[in-house]
Short mmCIF file of C-alpha atoms in Angstrom, two decimals:
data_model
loop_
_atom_site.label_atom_id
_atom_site.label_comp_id
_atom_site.label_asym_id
_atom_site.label_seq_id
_atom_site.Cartn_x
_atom_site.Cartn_y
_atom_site.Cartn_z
CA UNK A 1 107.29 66.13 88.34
CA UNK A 2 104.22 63.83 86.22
CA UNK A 3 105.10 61.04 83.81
CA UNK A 4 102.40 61.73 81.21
CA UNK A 5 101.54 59.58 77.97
CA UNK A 6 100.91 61.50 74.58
CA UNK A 7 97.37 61.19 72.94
CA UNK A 8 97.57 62.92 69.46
CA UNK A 9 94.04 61.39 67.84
CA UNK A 10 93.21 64.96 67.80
CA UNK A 11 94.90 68.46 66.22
CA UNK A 12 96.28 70.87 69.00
CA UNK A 13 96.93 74.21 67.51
CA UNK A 14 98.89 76.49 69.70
CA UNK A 15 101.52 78.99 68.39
CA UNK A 16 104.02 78.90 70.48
CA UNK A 17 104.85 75.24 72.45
CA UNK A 18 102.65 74.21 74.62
CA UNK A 19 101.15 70.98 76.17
CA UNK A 20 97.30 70.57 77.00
CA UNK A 21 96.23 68.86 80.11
CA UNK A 22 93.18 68.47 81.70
CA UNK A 23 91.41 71.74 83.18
CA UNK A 24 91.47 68.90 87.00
CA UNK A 25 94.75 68.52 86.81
CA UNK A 26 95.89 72.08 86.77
CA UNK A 27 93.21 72.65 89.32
CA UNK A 28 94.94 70.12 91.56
CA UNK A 29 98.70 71.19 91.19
CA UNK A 30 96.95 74.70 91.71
CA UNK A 31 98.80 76.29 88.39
CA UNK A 32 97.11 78.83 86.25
CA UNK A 33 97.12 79.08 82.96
CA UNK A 34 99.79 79.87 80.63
CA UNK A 35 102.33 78.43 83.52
CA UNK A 36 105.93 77.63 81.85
CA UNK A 37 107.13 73.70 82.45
CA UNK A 38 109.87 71.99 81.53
CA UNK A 39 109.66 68.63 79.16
CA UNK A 40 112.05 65.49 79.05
CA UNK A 41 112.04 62.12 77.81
CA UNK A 42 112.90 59.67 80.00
CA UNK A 43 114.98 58.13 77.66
CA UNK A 44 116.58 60.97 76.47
CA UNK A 45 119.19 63.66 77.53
CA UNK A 46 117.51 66.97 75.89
CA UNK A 47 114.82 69.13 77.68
CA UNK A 48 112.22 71.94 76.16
CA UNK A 49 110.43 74.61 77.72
CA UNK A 50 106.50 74.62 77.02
CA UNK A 51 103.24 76.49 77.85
CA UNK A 52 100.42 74.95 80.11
CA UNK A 53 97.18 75.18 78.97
CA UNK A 54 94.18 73.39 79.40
CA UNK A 55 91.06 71.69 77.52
CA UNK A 56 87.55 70.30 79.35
CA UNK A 57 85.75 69.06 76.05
CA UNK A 58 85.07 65.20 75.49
CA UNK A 59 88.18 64.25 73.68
CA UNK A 60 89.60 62.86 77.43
CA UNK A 61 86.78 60.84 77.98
CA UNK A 62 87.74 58.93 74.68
CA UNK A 63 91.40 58.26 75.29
CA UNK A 64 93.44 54.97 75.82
CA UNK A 65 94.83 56.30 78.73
CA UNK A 66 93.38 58.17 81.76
CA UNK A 67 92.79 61.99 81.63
CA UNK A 68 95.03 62.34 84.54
CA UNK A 69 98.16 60.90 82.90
CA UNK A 70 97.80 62.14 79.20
CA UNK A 71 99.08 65.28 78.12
CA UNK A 72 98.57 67.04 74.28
CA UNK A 73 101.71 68.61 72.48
CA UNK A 74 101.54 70.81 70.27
CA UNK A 75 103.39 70.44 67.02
CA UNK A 76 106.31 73.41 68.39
CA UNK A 77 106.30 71.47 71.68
CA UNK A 78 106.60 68.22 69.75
CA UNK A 79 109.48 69.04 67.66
CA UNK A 80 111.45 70.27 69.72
CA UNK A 81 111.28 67.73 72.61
CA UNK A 82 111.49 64.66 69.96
CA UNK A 83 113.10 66.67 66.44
CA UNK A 84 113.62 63.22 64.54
CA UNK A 85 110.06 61.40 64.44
CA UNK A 86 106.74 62.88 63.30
CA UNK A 87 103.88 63.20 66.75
CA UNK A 88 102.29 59.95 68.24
CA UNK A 89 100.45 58.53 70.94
CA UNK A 90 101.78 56.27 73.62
CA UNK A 91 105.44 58.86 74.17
CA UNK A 92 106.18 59.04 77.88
CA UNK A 93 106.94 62.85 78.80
CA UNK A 94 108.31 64.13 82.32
CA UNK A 95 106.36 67.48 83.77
CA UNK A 96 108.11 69.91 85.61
CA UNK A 97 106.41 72.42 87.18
CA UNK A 98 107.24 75.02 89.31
CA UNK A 99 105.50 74.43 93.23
CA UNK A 100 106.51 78.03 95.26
CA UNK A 101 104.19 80.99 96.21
CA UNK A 102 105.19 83.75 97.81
CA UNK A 103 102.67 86.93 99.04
CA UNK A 104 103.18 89.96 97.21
CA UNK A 105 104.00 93.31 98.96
CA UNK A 106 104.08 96.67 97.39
CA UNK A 107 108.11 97.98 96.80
CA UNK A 108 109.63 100.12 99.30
CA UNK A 109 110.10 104.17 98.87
CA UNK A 110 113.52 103.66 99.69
CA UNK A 111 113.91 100.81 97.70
CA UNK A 112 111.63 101.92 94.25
CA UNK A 113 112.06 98.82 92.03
CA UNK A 114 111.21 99.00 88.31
CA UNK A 115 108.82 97.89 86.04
CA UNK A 116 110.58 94.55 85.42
CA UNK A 117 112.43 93.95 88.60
CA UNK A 118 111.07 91.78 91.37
CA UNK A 119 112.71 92.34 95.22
CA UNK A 120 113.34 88.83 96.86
CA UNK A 121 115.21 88.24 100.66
CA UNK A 122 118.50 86.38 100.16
CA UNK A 123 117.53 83.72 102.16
CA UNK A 124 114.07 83.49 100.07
CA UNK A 125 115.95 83.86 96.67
CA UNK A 126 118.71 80.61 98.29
CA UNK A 127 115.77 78.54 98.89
CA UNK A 128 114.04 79.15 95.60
CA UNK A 129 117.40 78.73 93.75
CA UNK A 130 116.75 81.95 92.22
CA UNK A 131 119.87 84.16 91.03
CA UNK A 132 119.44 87.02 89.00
CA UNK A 133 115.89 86.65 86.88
CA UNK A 134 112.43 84.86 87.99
CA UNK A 135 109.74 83.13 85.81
CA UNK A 136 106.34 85.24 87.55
CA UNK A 137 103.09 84.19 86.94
CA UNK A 138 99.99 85.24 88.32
CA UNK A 139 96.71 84.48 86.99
CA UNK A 140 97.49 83.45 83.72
CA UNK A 141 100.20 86.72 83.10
CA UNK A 142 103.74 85.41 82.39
CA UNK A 143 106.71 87.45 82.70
CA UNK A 144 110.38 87.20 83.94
CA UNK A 145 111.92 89.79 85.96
CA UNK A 146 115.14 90.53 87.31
CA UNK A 147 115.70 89.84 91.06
CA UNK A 148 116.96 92.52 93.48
CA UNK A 149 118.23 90.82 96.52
CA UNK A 150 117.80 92.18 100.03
CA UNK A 151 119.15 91.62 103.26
CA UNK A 152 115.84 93.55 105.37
CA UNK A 153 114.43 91.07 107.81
CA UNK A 154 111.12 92.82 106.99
CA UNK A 155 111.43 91.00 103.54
CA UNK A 156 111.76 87.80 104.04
CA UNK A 157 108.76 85.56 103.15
CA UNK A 158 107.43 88.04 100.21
CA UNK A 159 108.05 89.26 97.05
CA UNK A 160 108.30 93.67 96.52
CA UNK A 161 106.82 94.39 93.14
CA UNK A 162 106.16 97.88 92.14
CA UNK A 163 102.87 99.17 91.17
CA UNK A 164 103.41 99.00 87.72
CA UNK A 165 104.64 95.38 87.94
CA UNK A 166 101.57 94.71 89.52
CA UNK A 167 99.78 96.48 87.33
CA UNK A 168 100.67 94.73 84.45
CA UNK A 169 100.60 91.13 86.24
CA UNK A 170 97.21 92.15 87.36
CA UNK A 171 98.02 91.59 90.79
CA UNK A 172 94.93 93.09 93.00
CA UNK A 173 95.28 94.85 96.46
CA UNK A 174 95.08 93.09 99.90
CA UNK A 175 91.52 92.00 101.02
CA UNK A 176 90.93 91.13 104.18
CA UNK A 177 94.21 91.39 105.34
CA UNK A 178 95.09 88.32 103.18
CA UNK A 179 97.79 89.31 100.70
CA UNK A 180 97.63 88.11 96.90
CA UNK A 181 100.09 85.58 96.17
CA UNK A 182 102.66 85.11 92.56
CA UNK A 183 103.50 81.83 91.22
CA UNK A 184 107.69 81.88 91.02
CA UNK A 185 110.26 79.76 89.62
CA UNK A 186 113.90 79.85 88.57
CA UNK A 187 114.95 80.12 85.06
CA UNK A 188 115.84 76.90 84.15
CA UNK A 189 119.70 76.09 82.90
CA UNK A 190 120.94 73.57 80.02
CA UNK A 191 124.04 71.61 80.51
CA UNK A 192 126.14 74.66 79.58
CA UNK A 193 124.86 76.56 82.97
CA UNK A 194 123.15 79.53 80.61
CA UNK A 195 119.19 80.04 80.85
CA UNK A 196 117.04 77.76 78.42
CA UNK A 197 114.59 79.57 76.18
CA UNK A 198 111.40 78.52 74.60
CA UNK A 199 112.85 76.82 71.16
CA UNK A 200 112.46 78.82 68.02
CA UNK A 201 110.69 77.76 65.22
CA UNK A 202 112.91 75.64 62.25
CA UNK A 203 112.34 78.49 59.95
CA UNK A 204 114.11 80.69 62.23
CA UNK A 205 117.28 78.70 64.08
CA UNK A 206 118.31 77.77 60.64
CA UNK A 207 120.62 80.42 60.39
CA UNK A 208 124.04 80.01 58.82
CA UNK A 209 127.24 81.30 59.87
CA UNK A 210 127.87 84.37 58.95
CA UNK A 211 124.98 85.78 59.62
CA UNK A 212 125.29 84.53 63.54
CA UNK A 213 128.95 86.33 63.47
CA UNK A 214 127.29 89.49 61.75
CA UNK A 215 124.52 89.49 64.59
CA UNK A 216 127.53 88.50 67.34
CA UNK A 217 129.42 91.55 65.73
CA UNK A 218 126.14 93.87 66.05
CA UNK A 219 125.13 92.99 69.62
CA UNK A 220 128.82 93.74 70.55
CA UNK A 221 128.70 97.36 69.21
CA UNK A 222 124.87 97.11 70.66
CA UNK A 223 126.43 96.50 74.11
CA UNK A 224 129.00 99.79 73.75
CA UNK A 225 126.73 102.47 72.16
CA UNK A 226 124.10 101.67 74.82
CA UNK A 227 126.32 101.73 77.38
CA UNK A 228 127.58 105.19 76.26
CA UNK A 229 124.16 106.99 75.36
CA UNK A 230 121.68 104.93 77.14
CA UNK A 231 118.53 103.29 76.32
CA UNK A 232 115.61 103.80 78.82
CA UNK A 233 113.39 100.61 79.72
CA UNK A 234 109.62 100.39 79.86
CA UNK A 235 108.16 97.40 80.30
CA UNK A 236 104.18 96.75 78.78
CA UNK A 237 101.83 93.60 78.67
CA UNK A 238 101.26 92.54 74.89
CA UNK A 239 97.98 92.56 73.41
CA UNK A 240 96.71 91.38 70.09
CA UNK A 241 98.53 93.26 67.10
CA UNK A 242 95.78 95.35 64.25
CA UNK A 243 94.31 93.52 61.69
CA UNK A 244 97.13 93.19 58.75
CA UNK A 245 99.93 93.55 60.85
CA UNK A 246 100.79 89.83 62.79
CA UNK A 247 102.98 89.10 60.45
CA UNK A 248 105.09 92.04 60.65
CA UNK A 249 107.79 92.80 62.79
CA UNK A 250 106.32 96.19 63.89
CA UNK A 251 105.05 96.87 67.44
CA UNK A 252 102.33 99.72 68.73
CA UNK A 253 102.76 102.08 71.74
CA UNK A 254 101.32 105.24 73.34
CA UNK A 255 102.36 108.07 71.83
CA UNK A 256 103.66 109.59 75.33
CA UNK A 257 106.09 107.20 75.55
CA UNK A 258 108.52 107.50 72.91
CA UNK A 259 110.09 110.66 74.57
CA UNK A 260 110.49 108.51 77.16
CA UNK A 261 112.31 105.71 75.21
CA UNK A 262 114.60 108.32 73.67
CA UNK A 263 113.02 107.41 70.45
CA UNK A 264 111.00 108.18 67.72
CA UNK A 265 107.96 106.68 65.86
CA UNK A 266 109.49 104.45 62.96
CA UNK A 267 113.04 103.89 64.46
CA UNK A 268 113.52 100.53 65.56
CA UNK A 269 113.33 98.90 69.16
CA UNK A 270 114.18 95.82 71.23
CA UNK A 271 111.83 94.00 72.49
CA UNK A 272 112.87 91.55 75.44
CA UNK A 273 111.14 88.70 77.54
CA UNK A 274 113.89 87.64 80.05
CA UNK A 275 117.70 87.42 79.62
CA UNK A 276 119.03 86.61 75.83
CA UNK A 277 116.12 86.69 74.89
CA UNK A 278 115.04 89.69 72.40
CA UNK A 279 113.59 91.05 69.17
CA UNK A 280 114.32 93.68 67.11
CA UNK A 281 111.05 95.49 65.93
CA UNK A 282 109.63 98.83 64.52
CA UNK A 283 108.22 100.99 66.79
CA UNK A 284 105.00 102.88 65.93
CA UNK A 285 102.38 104.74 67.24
CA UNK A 286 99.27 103.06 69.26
CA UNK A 287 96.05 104.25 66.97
CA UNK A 288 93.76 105.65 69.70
CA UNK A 289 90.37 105.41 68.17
CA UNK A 290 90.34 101.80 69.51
CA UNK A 291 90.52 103.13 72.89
CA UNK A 292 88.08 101.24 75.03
CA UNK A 293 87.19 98.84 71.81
CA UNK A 294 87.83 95.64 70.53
CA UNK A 295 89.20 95.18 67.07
CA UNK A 296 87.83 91.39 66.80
CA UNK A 297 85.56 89.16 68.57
CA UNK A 298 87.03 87.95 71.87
CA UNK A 299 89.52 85.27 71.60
CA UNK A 300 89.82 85.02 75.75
CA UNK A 301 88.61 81.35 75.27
CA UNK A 302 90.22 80.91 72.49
CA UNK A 303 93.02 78.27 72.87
CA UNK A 304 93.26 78.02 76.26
CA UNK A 305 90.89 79.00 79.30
CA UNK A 306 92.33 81.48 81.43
CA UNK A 307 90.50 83.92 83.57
CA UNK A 308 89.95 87.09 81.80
CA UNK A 309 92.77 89.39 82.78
CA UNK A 310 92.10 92.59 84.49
CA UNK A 311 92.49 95.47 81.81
CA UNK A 312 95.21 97.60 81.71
CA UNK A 313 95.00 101.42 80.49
CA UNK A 314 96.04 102.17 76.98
CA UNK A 315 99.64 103.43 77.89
CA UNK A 316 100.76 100.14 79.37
CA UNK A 317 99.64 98.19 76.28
CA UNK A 318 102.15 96.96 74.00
CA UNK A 319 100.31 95.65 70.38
CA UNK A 320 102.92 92.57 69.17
CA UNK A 321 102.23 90.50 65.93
CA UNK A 322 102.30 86.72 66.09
CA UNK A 323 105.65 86.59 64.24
CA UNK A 324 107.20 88.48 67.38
CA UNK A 325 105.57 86.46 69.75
CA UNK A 326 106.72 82.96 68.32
CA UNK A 327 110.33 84.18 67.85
CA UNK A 328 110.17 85.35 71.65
CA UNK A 329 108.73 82.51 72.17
CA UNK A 330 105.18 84.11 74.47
CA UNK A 331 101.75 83.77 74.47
CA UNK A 332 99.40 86.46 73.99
CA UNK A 333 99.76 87.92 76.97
CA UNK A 334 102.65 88.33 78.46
CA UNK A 335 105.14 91.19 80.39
CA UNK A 336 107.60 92.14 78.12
CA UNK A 337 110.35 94.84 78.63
CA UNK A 338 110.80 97.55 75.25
CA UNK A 339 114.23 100.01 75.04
CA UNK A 340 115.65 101.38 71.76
CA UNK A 341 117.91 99.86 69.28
CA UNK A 342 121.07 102.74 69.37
CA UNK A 343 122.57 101.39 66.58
CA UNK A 344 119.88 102.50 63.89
CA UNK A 345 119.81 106.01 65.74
CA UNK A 346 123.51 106.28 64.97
CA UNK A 347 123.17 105.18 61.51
CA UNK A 348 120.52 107.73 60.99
CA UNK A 349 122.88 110.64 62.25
CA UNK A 350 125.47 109.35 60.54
CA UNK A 351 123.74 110.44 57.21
CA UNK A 352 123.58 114.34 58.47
CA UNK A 353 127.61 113.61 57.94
CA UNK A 354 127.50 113.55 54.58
CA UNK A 355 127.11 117.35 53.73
CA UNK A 356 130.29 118.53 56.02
CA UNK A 357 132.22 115.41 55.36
CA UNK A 358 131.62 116.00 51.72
CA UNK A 359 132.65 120.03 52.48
CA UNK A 360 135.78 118.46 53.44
CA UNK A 361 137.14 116.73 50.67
CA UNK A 362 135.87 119.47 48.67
CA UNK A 363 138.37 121.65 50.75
CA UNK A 364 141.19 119.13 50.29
CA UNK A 365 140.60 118.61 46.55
CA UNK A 366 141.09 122.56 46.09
CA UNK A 367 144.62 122.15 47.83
CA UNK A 368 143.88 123.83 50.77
CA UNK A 369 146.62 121.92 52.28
CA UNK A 370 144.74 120.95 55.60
CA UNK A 371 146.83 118.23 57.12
CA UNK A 372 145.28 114.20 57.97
CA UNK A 373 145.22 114.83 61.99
CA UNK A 374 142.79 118.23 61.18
CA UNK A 375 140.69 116.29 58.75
CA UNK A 376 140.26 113.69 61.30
CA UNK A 377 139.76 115.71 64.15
CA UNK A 378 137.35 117.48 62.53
CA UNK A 379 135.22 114.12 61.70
CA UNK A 380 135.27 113.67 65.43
CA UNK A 381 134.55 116.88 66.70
CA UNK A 382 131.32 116.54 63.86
CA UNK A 383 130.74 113.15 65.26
CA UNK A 384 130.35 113.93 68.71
CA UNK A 385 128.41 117.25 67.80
CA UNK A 386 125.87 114.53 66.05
CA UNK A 387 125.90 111.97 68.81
CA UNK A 388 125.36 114.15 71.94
CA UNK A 389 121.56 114.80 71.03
CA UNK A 390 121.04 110.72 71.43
CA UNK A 391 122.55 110.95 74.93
CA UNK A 392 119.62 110.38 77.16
CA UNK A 393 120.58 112.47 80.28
CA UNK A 394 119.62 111.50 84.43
CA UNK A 395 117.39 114.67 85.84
CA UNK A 396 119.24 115.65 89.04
CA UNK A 397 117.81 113.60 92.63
CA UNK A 398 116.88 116.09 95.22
CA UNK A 399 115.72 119.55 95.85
CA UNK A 400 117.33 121.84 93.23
CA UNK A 401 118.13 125.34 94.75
#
């Protein structure tokens, strides 16, 4: 943990929160970029969740304090750490970062992991504090996976990620028998022992009421659909979002994919980054004339200075807008998991019940003296008959004969 002392002579854009430091100091904690800390007060009880990133230009040369002790916040960062007084220099804020490494090691045929699940020794997972997810970073790539825990001796002392996983973290192979190594952390917990998020923005949180027991309401019948006709996972690293659509709550994948989902092009999605923490979006196809090309001038140095990220192939590229990635509270880049949003699938089928429902009360209006239970059992049996098309079925393990 660093005491630090605010300097805020100068503007520090960032759109998600995030505190600047100088490019030495991350050098000498040996943190990359884009590494998630946690902020206090020392005279206060709250806590926020933030973004590293660093700045080399002049401006630390200039302040009151040294560059090794001062620390930018960004106006997110800034309101919520202190919510009741505008920013200012001189504020004493407390650093957390996360300090454990472990080698990485490919997953296990016997033990296939998926795309956002990371395999951890108990003993390794006890002494990290780690439960069931991990904060992951490696070179600048954020994500948080869920832990598997194993009891193989021939685990202990790394972490199993799959190849996709490393994939999208950019993770690159062994050389010279020295394995690479991922930055890990626990979630961190507020007083009520549930994992803290980054904070939304004000024009978000303020939410009233009803509207919180309407969403409580949704994710509960969420939670029961899924459960009975599934909703595949596939996790992707986020790039930039086309030109006109940041502020829209739409995201862009590879057309192979949707059959994968379960979904189709249009319906809607969840996006996640770690537990409790997701976004519903539209889901639309990935335009593949920009294959290979860049719709704007590079922005790699743009806001922070990370290490340009190995590129990924098309089909592991998720496109997010900037209003997804503030209310999910990620940078840029990031590992994200996507899986479809059964509730709008049901509402769609439920409109295909409006010719035989309607055939129905025709029927009954005509006296054709058809009792409640067979009116009702026939809504079922027409229910299920719609339904069983969104059940996304397991292909058989093994040799089929």
């Amino acid at each position: 943990m660093l005491t630090m002392t605010t300097d805020h002579r100068a503007d520090f854009f960032f759109q998600v929160p995030a505190v600047r430091l100088h490019h030495s100091v991350l050098a000498a904690l040996g943190l990359p970029d884009l590494t998630l800390v946690l902020l206090r007060r020392p005279s206060a009880l709250g806590a926020a969740l933030a973004w590293v990133t660093t700045g080399d230009d002049a401006q630390w040369d200039m302040c009151s304090t040294p560059w090794y002790r001062t620390v930018q916040l960004s106006a997110a960062a800034w309101r919520a750490l202190v919510p009741d007084r505008p920013p200012h220099s001189g504020e004493e804020v407390q650093i957390t970062f996360p300090d454990r490494r472990l080698a990485v090691r490919p997953a296990r045929m016997e033990h296939l992991l998926a795309g956002d699940e990371l395999g951890l020794h108990r003993a390794d997972a006890r002494t990290l504090g780690i439960t069931n997810s991990a904060i992951v970073n490696y070179n600048g790539i954020p994500g948080i996976f869920r832990v598997v825990l194993s009891s193989e001796d021939r685990d202990r002392g790394f972490a199993r990620l799959s190849y996709q996983s490393r994939m999208l973290l950019a993770v690159p192979q062994r050389q010279f028998e020295l394995l690479p190594e991922i930055l890990l952390a626990p979630l961190p917990q507020s007083r009520h022992r549930r994992p803290m998020l980054v904070t939304e923005p004000s024009w978000q949180s303020d939410r009233k009421w009803g509207s919180r027991a309407v969403r409580k309401l949704g994710s509960w019948f969420e939670w029961l659909t899924t459960a009975l006709l599934g909703a595949p996972e596939v996790t992707f690293r986020t790039v930039d979002a086309l030109p006109g659509e940041d502020h829209a709550r739409t995201v862009r994948l590879a057309p192979e994919l949707f059959p994968l989902l379960g979904t189709q092009p249009g319906r809607q999605v969840y996006v996640s980054y770690g537990p409790r923490n997701r976004i519903i979006a539209t889901a639309l196809i990935a335009d593949d004339s920009t294959k290979g090309r860049s719709q704007w001038a590079s922005t790699d140095r743009v806001g922070h200075y990370a290490a340009k990220a190995r590129a990924v192939p098309p089909f592991a590229r998720l496109r997010v807008g900037a209003e997804i990635r503030v209310g999910l509270g990620i940078p840029r880049t990031a590992v994200v998991t996507v899986h479809r949003r059964v509730t709008s699938l049901i509402l769609a089928k439920l409109n295909e019940l409006i010719i035989p429902a309607t055939g129905l009360f025709i029927a009954l209006s005509f006296d054709a003296r058809l009792s409640i239970w067979v009116v009702v059992l026939a809504v079922l049996i027409i229910l299920v008959l719609l339904l069983t098309p969104l059940r996304v079925r397991r292909n058989p393990q093994g040799r089929v004969p």
